[in-house]
PDB file of C-alpha atoms in Angstrom:
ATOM      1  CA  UNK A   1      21.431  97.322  99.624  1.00 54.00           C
ATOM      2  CA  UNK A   2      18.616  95.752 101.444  1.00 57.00           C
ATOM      3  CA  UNK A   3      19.811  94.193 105.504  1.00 56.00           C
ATOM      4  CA  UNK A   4      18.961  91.080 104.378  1.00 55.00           C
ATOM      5  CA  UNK A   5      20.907  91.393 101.323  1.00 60.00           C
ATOM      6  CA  UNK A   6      24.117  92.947 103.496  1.00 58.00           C
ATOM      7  CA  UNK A   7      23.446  90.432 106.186  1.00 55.00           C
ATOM      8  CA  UNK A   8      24.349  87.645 103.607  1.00 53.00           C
ATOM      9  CA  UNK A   9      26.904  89.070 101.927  1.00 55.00           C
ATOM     10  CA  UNK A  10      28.978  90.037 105.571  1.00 52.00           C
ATOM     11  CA  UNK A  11      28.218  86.098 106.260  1.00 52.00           C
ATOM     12  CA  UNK A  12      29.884  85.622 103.476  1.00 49.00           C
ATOM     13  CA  UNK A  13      32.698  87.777 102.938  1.00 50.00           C
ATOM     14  CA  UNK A  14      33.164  89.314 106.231  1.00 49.00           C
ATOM     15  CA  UNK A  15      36.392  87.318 107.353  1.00 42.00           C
ATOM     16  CA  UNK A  16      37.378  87.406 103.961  1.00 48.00           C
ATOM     17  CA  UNK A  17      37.296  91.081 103.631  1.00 48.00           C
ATOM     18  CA  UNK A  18      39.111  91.611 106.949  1.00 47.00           C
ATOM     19  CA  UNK A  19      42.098  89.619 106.306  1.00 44.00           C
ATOM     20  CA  UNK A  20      42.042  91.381 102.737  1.00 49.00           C
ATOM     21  CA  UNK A  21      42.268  95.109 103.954  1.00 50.00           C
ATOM     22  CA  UNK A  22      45.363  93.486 106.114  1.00 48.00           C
ATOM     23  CA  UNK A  23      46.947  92.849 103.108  1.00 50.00           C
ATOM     24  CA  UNK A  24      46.136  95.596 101.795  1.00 53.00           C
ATOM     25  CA  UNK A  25      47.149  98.116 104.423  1.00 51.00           C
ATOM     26  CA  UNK A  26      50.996  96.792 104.735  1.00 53.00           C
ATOM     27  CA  UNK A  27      53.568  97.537 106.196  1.00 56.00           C
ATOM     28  CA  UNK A  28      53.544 101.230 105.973  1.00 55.00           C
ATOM     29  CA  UNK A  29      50.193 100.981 108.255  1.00 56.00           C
ATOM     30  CA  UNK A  30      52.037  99.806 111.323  1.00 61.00           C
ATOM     31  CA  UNK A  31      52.637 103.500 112.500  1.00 78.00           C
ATOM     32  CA  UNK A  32      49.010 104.461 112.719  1.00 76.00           C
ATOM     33  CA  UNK A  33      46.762 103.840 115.467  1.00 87.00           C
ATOM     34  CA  UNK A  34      42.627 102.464 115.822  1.00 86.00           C
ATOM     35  CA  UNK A  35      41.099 105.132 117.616  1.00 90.00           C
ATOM     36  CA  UNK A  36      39.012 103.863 120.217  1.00 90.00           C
ATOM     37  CA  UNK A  37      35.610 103.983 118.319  1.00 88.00           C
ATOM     38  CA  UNK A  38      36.871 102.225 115.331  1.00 89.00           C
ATOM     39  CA  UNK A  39      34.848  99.229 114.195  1.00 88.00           C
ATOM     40  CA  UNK A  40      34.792  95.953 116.155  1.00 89.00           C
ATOM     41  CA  UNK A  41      32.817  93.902 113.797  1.00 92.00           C
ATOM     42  CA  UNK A  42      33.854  92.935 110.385  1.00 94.00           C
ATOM     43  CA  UNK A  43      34.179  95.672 108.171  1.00 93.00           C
ATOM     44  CA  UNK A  44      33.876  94.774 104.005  1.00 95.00           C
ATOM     45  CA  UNK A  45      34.968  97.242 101.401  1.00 94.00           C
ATOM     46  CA  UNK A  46      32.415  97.713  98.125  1.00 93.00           C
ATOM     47  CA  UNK A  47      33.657  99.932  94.883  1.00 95.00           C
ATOM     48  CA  UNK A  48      30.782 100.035  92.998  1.00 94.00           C
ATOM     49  CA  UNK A  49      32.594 102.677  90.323  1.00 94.00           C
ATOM     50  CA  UNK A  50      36.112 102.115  89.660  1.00 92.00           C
ATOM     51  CA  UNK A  51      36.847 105.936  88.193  1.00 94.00           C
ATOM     52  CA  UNK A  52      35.042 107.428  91.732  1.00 94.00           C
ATOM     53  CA  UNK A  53      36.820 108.175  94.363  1.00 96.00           C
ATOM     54  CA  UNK A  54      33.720 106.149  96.659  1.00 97.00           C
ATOM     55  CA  UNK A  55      34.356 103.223  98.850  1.00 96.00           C
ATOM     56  CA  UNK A  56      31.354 102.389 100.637  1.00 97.00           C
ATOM     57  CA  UNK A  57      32.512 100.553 104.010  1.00 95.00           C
ATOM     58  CA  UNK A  58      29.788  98.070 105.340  1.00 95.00           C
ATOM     59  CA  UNK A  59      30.416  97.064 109.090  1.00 94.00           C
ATOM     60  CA  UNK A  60      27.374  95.460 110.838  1.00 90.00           C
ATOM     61  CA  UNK A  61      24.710  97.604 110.499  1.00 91.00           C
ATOM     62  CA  UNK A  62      26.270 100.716 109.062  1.00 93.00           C
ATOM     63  CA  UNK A  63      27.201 101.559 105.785  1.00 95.00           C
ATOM     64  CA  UNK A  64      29.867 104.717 105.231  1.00 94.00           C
ATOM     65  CA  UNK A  65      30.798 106.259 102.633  1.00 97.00           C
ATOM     66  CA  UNK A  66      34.460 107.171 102.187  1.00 96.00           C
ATOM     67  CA  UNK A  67      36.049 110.028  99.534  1.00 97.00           C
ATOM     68  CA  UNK A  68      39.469 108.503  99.128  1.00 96.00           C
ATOM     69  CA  UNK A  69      40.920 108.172  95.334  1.00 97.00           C
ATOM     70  CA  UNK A  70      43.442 106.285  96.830  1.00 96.00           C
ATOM     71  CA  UNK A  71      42.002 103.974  98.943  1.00 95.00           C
ATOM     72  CA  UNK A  72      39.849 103.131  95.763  1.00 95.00           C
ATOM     73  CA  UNK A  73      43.325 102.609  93.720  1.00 95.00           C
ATOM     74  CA  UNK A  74      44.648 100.480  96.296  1.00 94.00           C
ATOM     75  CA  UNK A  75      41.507  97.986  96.556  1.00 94.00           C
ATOM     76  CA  UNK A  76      41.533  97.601  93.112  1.00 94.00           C
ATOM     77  CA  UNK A  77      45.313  96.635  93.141  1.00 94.00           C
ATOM     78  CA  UNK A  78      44.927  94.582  95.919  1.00 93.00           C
ATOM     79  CA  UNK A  79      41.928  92.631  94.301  1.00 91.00           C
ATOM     80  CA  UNK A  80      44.052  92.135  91.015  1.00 89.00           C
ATOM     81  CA  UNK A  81      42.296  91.203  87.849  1.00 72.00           C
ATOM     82  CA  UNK A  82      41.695  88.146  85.406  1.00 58.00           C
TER      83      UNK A  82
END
């Protein structure tokens, strides 16, 4: 994804996104705790193949990929369908 491209869509989405993964962490996240060099910028969530177990994390200038079948499952329930 080109920066410009990113740079847009984080405009976009970016608040979005972060009050999304809220809702989608729950309840059952309340035990665990941010590390101190967790992200402090917007982070948005992109699952570009919904069999993978890939969720590529954009959050300013980085982009991570994360090997997490269920983190991918629970996106994709969170998201909901048409």
């Amino acid at each position: 994804m080109s920066d410009t491209n990113r740079r847009k869509f984080l405009a976009v989405t970016g608040a979005g996104a972060v009050l999304g993964a809220v809702g989608v962490a729950g309840p059952a996240s309340a035990a665990v705790h941010r590390r101190e060099s967790s992200a402090r910028e917007p982070v948005v969530a992109y699952v570009e193949d919904h069999d993978s177990d890939e969720v590529h994390l954009m959050a300013g200038e980085r982009e991570v990929v994360v090997h997490d079948r269920d983190l991918v499952t629970r996106l994709l329930n969170a998201a909901g369908g048409a």
